[in-house]
mmCIF file of C-alpha atoms in Angstrom:
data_model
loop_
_atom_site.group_PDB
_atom_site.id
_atom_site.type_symbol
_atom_site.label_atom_id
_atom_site.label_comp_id
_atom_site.label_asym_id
_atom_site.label_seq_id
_atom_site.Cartn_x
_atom_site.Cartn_y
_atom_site.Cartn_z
ATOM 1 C CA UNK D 117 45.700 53.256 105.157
ATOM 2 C CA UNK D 118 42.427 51.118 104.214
ATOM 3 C CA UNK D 119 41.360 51.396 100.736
ATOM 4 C CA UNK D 120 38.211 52.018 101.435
ATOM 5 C CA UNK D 121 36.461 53.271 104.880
ATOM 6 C CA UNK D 122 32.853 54.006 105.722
ATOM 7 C CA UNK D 123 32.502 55.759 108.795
ATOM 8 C CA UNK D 124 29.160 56.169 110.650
ATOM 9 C CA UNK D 125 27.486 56.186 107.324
ATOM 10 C CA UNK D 126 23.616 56.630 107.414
ATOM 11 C CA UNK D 127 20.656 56.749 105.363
ATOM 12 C CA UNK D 128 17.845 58.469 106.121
ATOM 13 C CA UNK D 129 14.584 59.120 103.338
ATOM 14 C CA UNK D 130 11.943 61.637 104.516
ATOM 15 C CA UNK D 131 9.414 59.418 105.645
ATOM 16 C CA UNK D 132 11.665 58.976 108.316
ATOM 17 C CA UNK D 133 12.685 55.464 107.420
ATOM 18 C CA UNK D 134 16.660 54.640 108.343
ATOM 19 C CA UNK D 135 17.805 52.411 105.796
ATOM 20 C CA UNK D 136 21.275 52.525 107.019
ATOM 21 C CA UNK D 137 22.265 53.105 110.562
ATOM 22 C CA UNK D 138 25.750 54.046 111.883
ATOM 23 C CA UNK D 139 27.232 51.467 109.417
ATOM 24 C CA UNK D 140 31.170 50.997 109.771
ATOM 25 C CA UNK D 141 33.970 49.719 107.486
ATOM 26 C CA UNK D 142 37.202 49.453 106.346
ATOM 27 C CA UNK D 143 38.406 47.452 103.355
ATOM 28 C CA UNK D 144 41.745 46.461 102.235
ATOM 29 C CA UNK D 145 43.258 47.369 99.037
ATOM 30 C CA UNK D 146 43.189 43.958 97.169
ATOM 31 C CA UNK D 147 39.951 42.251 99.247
ATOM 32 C CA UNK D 148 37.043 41.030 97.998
ATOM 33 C CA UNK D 149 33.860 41.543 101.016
ATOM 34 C CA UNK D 150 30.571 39.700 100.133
ATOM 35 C CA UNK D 151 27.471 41.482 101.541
ATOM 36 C CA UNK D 152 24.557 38.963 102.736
ATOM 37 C CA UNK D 153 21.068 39.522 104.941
ATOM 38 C CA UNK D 154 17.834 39.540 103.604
ATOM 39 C CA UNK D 155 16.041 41.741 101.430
ATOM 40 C CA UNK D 156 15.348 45.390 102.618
ATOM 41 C CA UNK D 157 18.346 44.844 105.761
ATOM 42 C CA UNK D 158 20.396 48.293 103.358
ATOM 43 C CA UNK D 159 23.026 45.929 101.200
ATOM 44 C CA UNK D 160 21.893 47.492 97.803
ATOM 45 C CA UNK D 161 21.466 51.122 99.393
ATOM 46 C CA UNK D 162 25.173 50.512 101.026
ATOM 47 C CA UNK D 163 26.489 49.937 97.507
ATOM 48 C CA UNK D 164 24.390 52.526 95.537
ATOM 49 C CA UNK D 165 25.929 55.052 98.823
ATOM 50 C CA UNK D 166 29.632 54.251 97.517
ATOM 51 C CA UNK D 167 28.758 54.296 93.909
ATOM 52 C CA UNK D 168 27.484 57.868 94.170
ATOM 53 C CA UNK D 169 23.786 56.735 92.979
ATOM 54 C CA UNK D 170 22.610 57.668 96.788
ATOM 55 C CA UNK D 171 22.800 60.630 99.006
ATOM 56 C CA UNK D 172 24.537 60.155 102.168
ATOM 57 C CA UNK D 173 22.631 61.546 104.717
ATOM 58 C CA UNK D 174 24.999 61.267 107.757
ATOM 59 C CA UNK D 175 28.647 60.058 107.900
ATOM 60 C CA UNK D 176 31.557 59.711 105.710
ATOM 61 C CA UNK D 177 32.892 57.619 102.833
ATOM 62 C CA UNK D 178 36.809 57.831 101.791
ATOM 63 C CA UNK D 179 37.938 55.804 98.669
ATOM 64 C CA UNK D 180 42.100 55.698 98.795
ATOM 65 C CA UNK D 181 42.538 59.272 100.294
ATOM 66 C CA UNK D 182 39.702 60.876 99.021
ATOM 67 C CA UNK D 183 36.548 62.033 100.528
ATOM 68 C CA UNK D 184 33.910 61.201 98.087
ATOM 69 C CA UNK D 185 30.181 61.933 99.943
ATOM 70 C CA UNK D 186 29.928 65.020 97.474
ATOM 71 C CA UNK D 187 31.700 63.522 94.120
ATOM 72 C CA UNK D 188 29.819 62.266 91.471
ATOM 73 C CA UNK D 189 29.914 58.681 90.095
ATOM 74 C CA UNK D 190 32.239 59.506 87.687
ATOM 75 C CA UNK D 191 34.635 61.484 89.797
ATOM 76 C CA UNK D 192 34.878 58.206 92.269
ATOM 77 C CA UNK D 193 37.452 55.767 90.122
ATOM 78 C CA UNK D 194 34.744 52.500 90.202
ATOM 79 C CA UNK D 195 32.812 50.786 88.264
ATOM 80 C CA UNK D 196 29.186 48.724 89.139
ATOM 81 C CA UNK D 197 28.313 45.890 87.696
ATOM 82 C CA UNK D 198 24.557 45.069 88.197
ATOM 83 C CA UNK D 199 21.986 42.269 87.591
ATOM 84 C CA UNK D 200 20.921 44.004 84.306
ATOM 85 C CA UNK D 201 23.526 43.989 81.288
ATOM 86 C CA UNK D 202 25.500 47.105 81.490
ATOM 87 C CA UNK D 203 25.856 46.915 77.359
ATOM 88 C CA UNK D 204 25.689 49.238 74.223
ATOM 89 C CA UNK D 205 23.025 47.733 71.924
ATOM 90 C CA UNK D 206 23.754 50.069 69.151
ATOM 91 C CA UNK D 207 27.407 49.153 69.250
ATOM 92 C CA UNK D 208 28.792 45.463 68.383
ATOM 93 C CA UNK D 209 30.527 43.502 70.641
ATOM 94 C CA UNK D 210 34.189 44.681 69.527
ATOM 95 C CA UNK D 211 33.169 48.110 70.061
ATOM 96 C CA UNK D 212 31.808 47.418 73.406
ATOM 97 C CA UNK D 213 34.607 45.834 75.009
ATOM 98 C CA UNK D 214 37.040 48.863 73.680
ATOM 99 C CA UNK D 215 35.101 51.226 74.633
ATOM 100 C CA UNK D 216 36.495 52.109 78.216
ATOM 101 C CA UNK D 217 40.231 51.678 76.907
ATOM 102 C CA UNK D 218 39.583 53.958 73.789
ATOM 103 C CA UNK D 219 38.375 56.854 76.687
ATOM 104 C CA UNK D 220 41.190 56.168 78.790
ATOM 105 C CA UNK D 221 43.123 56.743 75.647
ATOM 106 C CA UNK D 222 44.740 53.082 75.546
ATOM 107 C CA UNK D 223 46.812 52.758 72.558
ATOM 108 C CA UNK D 224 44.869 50.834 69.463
ATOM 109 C CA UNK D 225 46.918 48.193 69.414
ATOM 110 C CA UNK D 226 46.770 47.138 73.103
ATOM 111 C CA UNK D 227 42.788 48.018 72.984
ATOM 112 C CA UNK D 228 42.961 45.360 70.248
ATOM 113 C CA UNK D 229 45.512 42.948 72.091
ATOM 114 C CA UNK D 230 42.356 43.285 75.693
ATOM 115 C CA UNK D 231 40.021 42.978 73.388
ATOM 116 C CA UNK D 232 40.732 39.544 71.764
ATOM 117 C CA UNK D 233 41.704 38.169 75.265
ATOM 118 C CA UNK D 234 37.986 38.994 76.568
ATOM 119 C CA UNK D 235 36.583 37.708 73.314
ATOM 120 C CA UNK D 236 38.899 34.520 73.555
ATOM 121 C CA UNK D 237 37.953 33.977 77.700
ATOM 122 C CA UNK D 238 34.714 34.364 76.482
ATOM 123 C CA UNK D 239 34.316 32.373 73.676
ATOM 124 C CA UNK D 240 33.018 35.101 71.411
ATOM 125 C CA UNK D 241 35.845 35.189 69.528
ATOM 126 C CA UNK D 242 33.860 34.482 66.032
ATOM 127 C CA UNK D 243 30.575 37.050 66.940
ATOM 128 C CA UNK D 244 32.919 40.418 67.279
ATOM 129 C CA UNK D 245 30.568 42.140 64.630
ATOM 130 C CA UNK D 246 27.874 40.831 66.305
ATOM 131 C CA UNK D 247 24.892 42.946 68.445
ATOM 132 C CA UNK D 248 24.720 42.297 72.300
ATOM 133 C CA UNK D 249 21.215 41.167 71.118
ATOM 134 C CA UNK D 250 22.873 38.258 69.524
ATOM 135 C CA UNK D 251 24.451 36.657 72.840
ATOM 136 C CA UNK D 252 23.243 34.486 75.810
ATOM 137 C CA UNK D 253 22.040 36.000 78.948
ATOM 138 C CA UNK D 254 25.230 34.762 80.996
ATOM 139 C CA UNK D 255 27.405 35.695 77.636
ATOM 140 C CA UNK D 256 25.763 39.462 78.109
ATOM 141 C CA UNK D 257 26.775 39.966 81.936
ATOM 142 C CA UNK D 258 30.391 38.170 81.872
ATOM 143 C CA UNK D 259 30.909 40.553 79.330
ATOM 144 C CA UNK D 260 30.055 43.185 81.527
ATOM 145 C CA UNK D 261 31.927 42.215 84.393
ATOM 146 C CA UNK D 262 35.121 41.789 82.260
ATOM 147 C CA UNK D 263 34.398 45.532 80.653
ATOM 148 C CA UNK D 264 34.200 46.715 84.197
ATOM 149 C CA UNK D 265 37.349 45.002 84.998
ATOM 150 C CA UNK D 266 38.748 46.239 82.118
ATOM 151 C CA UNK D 267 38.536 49.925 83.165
ATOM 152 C CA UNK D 268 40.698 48.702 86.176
ATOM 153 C CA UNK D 269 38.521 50.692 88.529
ATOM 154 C CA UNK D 270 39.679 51.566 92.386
ATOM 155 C CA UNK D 271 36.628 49.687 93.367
ATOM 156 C CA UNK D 272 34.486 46.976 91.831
ATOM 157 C CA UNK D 273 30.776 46.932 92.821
ATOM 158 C CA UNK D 274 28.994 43.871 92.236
ATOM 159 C CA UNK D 275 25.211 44.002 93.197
ATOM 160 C CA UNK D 276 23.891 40.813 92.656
ATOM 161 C CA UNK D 277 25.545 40.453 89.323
ATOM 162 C CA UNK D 278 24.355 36.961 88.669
ATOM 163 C CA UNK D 279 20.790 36.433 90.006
ATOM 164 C CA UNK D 280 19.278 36.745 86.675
ATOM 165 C CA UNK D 281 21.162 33.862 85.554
ATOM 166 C CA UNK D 282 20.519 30.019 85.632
ATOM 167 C CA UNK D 283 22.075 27.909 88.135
ATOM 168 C CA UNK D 284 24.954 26.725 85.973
ATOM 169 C CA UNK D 285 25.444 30.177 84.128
ATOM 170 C CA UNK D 286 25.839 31.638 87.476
ATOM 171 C CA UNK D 287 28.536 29.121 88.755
ATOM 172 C CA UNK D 288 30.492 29.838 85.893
ATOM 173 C CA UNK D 289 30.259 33.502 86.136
ATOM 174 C CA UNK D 290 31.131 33.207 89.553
ATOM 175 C CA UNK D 291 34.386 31.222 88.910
ATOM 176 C CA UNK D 292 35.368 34.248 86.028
ATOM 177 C CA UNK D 293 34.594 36.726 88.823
ATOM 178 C CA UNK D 294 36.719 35.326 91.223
ATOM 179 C CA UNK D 295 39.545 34.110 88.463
ATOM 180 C CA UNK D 296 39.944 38.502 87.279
ATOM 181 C CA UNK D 297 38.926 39.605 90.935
ATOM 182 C CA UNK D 298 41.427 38.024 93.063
ATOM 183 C CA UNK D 299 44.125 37.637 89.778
ATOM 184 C CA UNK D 300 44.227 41.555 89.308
ATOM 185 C CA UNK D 301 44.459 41.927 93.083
ATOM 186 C CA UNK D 302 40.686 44.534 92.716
ATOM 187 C CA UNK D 303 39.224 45.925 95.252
ATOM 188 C CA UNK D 304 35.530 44.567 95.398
ATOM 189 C CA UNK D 305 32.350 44.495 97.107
ATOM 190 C CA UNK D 306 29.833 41.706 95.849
ATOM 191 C CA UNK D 307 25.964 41.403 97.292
ATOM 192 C CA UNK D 308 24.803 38.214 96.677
ATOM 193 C CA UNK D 309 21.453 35.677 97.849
ATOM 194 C CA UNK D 310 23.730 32.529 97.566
ATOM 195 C CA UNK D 311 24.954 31.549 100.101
ATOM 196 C CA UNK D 312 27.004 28.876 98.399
ATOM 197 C CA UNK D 313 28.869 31.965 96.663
ATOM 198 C CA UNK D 314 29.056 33.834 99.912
ATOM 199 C CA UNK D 315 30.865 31.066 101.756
ATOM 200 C CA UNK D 316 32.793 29.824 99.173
ATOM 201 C CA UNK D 317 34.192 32.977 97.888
ATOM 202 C CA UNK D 318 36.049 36.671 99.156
ATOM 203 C CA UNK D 319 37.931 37.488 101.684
ATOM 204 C CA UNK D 320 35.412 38.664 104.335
ATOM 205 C CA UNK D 321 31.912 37.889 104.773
ATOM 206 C CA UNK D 322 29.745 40.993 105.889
ATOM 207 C CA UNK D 323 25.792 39.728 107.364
ATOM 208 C CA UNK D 324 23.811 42.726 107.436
ATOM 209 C CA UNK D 325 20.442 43.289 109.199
ATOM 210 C CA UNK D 326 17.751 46.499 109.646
ATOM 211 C CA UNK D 327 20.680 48.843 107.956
ATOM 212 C CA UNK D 328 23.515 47.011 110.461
ATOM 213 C CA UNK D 329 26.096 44.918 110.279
ATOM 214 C CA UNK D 330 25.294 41.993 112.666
ATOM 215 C CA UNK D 331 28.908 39.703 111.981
ATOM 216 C CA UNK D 332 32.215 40.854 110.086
ATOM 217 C CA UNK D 333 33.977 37.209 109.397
ATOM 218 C CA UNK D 334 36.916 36.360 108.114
ATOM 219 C CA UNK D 335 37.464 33.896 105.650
ATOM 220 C CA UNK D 336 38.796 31.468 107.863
ATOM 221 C CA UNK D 337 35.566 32.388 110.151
ATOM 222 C CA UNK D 338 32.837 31.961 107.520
ATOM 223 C CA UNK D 339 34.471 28.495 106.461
ATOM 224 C CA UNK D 340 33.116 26.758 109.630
ATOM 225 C CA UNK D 341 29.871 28.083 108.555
ATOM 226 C CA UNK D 342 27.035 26.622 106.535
ATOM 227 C CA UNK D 343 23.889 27.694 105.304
ATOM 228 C CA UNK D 344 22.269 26.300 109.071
ATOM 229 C CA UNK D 345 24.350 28.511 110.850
ATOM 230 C CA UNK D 346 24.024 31.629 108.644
ATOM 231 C CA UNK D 347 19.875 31.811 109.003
ATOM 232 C CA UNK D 348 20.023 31.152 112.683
ATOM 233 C CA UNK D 349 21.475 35.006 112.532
ATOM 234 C CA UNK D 350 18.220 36.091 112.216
ATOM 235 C CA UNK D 351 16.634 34.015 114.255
#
């Protein structure tokens, strides 16, 4: 059975307005799917519909075997990782990273074992009394992809986790992504506006337009495309 399967979701707002139309998919345990199309075509919406953070108006959304149009965020086994920094200012950086392990009641001294790892991966090893406030931009939201992946989440949501970030930043954040993505065989669903990212990385690429999907590729499929061939879509 699919991990994950979205079938004939919709979204509807009372203007009238369909964000999302019919929309149909099924995911693999272990796959990461990139989400491209331009702005307004229902990638974020899609997402926010899984994560819990939208109503579904029409359809249904199973995670594992579980129907989950009615369960709240926290009842849904992910985690979402956005373009802000998903971070406790008012805790230091130790205390952020074990903070998902101490709920799932992790023992102290493999909370302590994780959280030296991130801090080492990181290069933070020497700020672990230090604020948040205290760290890059691109320092701030690997962090918070590697807490998310931390919390080893049936699903990893990924909306546009590095467009904040400067060109560089973002390459390397991509490269962590991928490295604890694909290395902890997660389930994930990444929206990006980079195209390079969207061909060069996942599993499957899914091009979305007016709430549809318009092409499902493969990776094998979207690595005879390049960035030509993917605007002539929406031509």
């Amino acid at each position: 059975m699919s991990e994950i399967i979205l079938r004939d979701i919709c979204k509807s707002y009372e203007n009238g307005f369909q964000a999302v139309k019919n929309f149909n998919l099924e995911i693999e345990k272990g796959e990461l799917v990139v989400f491209v199309g331009p702005s307004g075509c229902g990638k974020s919406t899609t997402l926010r519909m899984i994560a819990g953070l939208e109503d579904i108006s029409d359809g249904e959304l199973w995670i594992g075997d579980k129907l989950v149009n009615y369960l709240e965020p926290k009842e849904r086994d992910l985690a979402m990782v956005f373009q802000s920094y998903a971070l406790y200012p008012q805790m230091n950086i130790y205390d952020n990273i074990a903070f998902s392990l101490q709920v799932r009641k992790v023992p102290k001294k493999e909370i302590d074992k994780k959280v030296h790892h991130v801090a080492e991966l990181l290069g933070l090893e020497n700020l672990l009394k230090q604020r948040p406030k205290n760290l890059s931009g691109g320092q701030r939201q690997a962090l918070s992809m590697l807490m998310a992946t931390l919390k080893r989440p049936e699903l990893l949501l990924l909306d546009e986790h590095t467009a904040a970030l400067d060109p560089k930043t973002s390459v390397a954040l991509m490269e962590l992504t991928d490295e604890f993505v694909t290395g902890d065989h997660l389930t994930a669903l990444m929206i990006t506006h980079h195209m390079e990212d969207a061909l060069k990385y996942g599993n499957r690429l899914i091009v979305m337009k007016d709430g549809q999907i318009i092409k499902d590729l493969t990776k094998e499929e979207k690595g005879q495309l390049d960035i030509t061939d993917y605007y002539a879509m929406f031509e």
